[in-house]
JSON list of C-alpha atoms and ligand atoms in Angstrom, two decimals:
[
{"chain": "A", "resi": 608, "resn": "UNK", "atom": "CA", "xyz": [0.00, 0.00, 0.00]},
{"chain": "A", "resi": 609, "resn": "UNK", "atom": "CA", "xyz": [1.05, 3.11, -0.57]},
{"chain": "A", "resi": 610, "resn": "UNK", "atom": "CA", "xyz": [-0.30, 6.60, 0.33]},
{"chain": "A", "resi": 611, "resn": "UNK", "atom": "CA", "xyz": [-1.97, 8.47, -2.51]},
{"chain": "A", "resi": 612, "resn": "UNK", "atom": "CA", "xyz": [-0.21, 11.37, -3.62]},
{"chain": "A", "resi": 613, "resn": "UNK", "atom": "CA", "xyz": [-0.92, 15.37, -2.51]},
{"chain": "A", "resi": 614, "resn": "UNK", "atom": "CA", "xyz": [-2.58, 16.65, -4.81]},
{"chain": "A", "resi": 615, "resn": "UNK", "atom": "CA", "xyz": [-0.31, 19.24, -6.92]},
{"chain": "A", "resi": 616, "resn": "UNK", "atom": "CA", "xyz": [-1.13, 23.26, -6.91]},
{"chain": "A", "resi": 617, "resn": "UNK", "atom": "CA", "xyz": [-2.35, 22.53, -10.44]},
{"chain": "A", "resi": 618, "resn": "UNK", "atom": "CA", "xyz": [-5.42, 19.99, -8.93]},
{"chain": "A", "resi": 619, "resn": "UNK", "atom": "CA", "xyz": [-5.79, 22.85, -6.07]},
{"chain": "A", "resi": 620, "resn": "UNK", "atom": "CA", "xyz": [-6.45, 25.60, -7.91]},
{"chain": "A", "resi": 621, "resn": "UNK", "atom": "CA", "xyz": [-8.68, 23.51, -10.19]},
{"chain": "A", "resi": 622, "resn": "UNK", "atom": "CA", "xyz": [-7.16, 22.39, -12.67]},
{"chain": "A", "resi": 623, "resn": "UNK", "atom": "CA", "xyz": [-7.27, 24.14, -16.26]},
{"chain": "A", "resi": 624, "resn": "UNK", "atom": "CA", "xyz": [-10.21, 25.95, -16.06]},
{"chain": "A", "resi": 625, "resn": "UNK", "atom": "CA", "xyz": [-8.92, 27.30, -12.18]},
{"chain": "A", "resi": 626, "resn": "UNK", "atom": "CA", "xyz": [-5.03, 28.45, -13.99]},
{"chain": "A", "resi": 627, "resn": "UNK", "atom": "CA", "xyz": [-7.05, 30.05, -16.93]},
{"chain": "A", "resi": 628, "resn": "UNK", "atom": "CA", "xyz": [-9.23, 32.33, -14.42]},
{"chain": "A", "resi": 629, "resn": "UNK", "atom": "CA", "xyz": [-6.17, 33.11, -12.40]},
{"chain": "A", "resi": 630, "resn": "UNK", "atom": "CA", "xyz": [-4.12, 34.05, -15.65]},
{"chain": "A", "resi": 631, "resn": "UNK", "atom": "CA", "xyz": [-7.54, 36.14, -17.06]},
{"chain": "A", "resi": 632, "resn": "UNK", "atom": "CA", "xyz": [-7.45, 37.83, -14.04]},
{"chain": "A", "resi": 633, "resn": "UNK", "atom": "CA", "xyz": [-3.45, 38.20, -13.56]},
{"chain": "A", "resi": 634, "resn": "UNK", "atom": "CA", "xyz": [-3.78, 40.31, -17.06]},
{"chain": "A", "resi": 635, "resn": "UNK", "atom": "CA", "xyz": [-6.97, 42.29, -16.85]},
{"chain": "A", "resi": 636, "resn": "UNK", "atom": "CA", "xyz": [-5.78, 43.62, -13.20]},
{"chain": "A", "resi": 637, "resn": "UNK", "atom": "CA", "xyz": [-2.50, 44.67, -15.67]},
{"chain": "A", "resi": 638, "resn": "UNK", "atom": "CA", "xyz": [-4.70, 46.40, -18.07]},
{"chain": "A", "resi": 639, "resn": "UNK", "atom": "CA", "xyz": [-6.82, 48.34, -15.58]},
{"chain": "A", "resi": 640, "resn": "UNK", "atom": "CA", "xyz": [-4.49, 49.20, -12.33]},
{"chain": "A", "resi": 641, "resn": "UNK", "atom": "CA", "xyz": [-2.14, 52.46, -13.00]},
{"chain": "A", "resi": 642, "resn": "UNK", "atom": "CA", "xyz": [-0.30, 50.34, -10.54]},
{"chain": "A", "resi": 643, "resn": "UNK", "atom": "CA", "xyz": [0.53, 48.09, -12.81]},
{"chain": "A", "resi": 644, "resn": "UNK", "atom": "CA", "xyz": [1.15, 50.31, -15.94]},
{"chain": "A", "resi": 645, "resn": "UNK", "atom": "CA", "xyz": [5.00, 49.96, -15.97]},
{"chain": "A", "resi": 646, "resn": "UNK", "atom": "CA", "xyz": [4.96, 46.06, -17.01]},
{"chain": "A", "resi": 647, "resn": "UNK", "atom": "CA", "xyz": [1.87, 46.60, -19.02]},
{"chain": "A", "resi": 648, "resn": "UNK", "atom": "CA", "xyz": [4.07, 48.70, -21.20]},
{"chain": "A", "resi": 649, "resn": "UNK", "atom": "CA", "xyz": [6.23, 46.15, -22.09]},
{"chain": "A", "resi": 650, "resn": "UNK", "atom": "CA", "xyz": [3.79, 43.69, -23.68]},
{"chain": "A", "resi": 651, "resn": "UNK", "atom": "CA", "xyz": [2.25, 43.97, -26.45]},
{"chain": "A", "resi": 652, "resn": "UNK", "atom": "CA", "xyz": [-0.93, 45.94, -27.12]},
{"chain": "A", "resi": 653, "resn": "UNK", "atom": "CA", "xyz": [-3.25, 42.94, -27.59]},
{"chain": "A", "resi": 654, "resn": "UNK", "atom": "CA", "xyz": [-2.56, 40.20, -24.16]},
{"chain": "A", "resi": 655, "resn": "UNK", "atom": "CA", "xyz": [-4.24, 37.25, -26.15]},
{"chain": "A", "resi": 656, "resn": "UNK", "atom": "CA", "xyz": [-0.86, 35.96, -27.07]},
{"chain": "A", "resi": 657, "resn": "UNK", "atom": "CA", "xyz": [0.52, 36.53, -23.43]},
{"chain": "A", "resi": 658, "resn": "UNK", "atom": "CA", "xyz": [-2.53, 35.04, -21.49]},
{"chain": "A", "resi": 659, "resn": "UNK", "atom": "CA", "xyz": [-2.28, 31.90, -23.54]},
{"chain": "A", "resi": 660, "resn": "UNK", "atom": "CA", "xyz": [1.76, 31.20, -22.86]},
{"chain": "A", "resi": 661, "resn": "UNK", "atom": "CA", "xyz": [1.61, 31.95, -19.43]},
{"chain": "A", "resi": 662, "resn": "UNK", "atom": "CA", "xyz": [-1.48, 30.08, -18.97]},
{"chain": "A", "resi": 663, "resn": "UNK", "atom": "CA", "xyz": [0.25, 26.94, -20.79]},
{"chain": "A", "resi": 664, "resn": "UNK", "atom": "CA", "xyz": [3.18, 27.68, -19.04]},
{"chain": "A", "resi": 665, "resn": "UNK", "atom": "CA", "xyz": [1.73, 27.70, -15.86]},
{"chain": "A", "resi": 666, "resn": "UNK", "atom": "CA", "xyz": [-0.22, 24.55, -16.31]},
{"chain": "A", "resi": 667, "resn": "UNK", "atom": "CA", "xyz": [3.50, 22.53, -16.68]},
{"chain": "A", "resi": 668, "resn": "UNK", "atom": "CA", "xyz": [4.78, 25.23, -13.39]},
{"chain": "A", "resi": 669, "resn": "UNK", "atom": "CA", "xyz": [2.01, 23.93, -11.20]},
{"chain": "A", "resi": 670, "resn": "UNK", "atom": "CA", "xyz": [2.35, 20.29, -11.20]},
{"chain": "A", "resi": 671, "resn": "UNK", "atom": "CA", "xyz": [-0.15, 19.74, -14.55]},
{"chain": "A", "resi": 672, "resn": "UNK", "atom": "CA", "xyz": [0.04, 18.71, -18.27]},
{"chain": "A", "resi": 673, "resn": "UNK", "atom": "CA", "xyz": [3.16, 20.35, -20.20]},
{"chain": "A", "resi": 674, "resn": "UNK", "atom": "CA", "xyz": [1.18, 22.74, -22.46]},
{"chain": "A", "resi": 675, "resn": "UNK", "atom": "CA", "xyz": [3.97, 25.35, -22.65]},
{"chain": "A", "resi": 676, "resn": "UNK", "atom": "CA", "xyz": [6.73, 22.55, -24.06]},
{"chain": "A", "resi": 677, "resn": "UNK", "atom": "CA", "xyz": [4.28, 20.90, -26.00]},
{"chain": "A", "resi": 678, "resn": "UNK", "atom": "CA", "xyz": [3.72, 24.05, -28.26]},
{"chain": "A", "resi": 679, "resn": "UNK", "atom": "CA", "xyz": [7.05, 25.89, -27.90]},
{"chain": "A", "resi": 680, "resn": "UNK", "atom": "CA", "xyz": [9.88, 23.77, -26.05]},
{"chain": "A", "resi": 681, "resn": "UNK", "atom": "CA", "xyz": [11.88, 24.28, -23.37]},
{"chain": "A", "resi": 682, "resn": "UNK", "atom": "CA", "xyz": [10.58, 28.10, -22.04]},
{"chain": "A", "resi": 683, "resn": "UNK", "atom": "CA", "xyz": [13.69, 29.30, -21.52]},
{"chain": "A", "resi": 684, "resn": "UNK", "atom": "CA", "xyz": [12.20, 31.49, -19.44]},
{"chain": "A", "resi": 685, "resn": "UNK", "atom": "CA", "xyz": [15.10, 33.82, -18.50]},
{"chain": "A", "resi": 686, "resn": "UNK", "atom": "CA", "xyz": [16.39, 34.40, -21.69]},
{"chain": "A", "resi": 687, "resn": "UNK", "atom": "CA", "xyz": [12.78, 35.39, -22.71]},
{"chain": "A", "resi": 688, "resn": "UNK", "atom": "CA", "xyz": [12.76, 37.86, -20.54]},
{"chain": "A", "resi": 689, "resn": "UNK", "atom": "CA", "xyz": [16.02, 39.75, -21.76]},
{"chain": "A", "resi": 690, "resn": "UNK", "atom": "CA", "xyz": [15.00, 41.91, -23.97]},
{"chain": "A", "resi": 691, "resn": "UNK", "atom": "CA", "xyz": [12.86, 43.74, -21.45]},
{"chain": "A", "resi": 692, "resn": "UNK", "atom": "CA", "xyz": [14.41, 45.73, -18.24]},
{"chain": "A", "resi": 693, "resn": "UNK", "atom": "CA", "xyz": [13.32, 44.02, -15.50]},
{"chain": "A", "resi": 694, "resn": "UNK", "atom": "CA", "xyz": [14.50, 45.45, -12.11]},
{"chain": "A", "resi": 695, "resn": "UNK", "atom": "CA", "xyz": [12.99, 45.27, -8.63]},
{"chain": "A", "resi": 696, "resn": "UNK", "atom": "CA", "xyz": [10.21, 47.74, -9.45]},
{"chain": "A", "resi": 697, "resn": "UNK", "atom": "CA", "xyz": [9.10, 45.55, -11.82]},
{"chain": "A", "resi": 698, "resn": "UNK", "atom": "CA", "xyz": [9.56, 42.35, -10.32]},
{"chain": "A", "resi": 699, "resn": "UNK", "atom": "CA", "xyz": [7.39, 43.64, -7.27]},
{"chain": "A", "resi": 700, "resn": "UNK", "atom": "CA", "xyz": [4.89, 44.96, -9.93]},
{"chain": "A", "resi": 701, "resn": "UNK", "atom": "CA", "xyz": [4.89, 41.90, -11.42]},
{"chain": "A", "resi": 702, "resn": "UNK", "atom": "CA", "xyz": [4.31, 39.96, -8.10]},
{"chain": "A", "resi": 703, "resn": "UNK", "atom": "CA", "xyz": [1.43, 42.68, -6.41]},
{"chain": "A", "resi": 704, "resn": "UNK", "atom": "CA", "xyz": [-0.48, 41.81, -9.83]},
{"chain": "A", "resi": 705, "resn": "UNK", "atom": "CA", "xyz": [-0.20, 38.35, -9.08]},
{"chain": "A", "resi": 706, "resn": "UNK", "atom": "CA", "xyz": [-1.01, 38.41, -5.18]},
{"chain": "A", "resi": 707, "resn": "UNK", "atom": "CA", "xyz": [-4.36, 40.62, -6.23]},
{"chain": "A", "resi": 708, "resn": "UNK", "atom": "CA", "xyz": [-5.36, 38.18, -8.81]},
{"chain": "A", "resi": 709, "resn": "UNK", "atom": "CA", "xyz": [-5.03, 35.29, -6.51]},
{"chain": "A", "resi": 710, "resn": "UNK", "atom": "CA", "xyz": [-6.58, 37.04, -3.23]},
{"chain": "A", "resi": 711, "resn": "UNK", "atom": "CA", "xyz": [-9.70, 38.14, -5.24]},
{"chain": "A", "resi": 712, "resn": "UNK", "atom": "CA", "xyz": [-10.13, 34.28, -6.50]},
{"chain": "A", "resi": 713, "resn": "UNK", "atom": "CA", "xyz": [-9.98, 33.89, -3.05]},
{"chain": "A", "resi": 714, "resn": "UNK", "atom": "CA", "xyz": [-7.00, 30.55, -3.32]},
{"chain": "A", "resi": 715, "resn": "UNK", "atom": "CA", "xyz": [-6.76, 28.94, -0.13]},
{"chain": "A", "resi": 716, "resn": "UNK", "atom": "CA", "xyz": [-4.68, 30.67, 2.41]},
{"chain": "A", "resi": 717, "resn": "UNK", "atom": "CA", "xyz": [-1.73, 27.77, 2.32]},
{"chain": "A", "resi": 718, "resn": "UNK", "atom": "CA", "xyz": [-1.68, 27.37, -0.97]},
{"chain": "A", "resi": 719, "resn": "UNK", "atom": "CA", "xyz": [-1.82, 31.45, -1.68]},
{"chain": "A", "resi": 720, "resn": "UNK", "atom": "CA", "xyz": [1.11, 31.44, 0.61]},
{"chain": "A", "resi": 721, "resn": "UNK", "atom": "CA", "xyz": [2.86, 28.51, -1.32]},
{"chain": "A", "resi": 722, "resn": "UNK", "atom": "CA", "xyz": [2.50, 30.01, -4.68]},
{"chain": "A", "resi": 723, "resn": "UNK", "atom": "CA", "xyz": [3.52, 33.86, -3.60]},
{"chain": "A", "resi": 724, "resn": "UNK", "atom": "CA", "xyz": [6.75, 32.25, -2.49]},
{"chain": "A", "resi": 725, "resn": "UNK", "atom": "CA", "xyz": [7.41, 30.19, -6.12]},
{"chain": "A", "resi": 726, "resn": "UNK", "atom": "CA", "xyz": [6.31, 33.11, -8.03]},
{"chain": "A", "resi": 727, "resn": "UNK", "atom": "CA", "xyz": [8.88, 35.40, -6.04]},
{"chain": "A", "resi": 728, "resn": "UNK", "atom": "CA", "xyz": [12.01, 32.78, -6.65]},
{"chain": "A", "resi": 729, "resn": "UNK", "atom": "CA", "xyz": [11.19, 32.82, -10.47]},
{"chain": "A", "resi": 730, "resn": "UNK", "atom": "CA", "xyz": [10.33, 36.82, -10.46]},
{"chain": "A", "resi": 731, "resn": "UNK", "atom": "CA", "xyz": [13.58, 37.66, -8.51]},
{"chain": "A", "resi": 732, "resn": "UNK", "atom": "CA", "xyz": [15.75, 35.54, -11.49]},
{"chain": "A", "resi": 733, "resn": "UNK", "atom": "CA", "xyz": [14.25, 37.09, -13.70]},
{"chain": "A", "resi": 734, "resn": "UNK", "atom": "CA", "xyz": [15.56, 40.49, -12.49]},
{"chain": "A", "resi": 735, "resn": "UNK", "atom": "CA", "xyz": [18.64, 41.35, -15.16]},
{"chain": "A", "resi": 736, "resn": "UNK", "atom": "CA", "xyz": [18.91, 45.14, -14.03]},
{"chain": "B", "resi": 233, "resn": "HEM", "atom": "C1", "xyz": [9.55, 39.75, -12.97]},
{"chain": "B", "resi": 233, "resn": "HEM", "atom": "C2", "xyz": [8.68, 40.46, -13.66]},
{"chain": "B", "resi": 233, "resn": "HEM", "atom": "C3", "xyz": [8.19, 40.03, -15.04]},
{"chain": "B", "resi": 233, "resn": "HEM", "atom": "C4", "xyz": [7.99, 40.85, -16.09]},
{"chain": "B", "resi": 233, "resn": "HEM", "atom": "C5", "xyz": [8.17, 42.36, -16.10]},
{"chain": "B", "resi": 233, "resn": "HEM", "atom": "C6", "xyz": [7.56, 40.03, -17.20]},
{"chain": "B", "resi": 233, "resn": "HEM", "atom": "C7", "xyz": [7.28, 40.50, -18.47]},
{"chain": "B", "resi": 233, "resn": "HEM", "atom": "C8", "xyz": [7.02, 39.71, -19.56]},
{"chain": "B", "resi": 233, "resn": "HEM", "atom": "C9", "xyz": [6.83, 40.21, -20.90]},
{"chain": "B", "resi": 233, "resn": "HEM", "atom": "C10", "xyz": [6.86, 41.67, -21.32]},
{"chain": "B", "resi": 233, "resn": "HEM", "atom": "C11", "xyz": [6.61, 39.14, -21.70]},
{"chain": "B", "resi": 233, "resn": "HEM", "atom": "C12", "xyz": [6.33, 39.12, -23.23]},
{"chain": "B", "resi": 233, "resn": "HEM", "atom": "C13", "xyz": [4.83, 38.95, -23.42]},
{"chain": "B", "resi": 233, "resn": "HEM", "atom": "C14", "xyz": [4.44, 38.52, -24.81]},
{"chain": "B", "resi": 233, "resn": "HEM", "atom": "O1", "xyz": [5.31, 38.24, -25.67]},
{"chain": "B", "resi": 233, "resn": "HEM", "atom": "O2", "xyz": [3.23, 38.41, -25.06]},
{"chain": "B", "resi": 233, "resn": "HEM", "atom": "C15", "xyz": [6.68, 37.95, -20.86]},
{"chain": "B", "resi": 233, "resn": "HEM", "atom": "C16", "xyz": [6.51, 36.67, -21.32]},
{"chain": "B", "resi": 233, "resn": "HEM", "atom": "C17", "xyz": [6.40, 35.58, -20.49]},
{"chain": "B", "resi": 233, "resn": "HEM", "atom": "N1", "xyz": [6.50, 35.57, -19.13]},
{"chain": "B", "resi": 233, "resn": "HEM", "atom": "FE1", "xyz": [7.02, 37.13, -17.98]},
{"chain": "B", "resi": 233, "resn": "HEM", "atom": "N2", "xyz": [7.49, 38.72, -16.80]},
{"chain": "B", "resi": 233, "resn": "HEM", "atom": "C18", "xyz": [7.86, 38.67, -15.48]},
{"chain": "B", "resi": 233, "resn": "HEM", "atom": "C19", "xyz": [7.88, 37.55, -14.68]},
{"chain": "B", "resi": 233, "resn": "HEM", "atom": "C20", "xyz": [7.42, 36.30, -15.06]},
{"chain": "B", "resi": 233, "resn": "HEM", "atom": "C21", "xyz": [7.26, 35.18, -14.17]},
{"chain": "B", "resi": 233, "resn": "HEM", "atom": "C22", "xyz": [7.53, 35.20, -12.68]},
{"chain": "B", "resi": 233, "resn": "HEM", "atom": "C23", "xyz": [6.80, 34.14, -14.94]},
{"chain": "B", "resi": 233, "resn": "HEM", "atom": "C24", "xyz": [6.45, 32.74, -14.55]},
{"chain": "B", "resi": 233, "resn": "HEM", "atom": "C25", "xyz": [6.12, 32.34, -13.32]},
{"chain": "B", "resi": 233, "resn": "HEM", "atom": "C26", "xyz": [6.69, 34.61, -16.31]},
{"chain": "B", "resi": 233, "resn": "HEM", "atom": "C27", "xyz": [6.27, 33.87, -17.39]},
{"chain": "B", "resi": 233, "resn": "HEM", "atom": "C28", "xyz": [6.27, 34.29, -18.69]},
{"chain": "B", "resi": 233, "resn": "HEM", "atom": "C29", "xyz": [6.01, 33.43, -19.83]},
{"chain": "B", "resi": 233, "resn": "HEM", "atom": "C30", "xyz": [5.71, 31.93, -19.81]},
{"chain": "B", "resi": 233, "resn": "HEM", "atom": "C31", "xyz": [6.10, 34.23, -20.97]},
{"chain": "B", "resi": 233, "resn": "HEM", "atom": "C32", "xyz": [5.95, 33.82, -22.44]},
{"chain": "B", "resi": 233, "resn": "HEM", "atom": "C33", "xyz": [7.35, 33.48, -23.00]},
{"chain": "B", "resi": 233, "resn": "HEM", "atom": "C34", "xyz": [7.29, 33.25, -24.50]},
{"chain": "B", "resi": 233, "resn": "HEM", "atom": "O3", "xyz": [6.96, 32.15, -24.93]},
{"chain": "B", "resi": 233, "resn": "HEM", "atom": "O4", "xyz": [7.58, 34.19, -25.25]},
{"chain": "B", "resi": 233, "resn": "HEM", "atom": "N3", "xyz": [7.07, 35.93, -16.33]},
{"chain": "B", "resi": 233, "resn": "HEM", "atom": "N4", "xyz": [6.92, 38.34, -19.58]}
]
């Protein structure tokens, strides 16, 4: 016997349809909040394009099905991010837009907690300024 497995964040936050709200959400806070406005700047005018990779590559992040490196590869996520100046202002941008989005889906407390500190280790690498 063995005991079943925890379920990943990906099953917690319900599954695809629960990352696709979060995502939605995670890029119409960026559109709206003049808190946000620096890193909205930097993407491009429509976010169709942006919602789906991070969505996919969120799916693979989170303990679910691959999407991201099904459809593009490895991410390569640092790299990625070179050609845009990220420094702490917008790594904390990027992260307060994240913590809203998950606080109004209301996330369970733990696994709120959980995620804020994984998004933070991947945020802070992605810092090249
Ligand atoms: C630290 C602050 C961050 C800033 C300012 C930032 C900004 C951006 C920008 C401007 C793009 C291009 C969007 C597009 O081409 O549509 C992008 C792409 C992306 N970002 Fe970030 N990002 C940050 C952190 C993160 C974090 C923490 C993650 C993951 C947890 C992430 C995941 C992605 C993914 C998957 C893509 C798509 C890559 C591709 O296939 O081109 N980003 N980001």
């Amino acid at each position: 016997m063995t005991a079943p497995a925890a379920p990943t964040p990906f099953v917690r936050l319900g599954g695809e349809s629960g990352v696709r709200t979060l995502v939605d959400r995670f890029y119409d806070l960026m559109d709206l909040e003049p808190a946000y406005a620096g890193i909205r700047a930097m993407h491009p005018g429509t976010l169709d394009g942006s919602r789906d990779k991070l969505f996919w590559f969120l799916c693979g992040w989170l303990g679910g099905p691959d999407l991201y490196v099904q459809r593009h590869g490895h991410p390569r996520l640092r790299a990625r991010h070179l050609p845009y100046a990220i420094g702490i202002a917008e790594r904390d941008q990027w992260m307060a837009c994240m913590m809203q989005a998950m606080h109004e889906q209301a996330i369970d407390e733990a696994l709120a907690q959980r995620l804020t500190e994984s998004f933070f280790g991947t945020a802070d690498w992605m810092r090249n300024r």
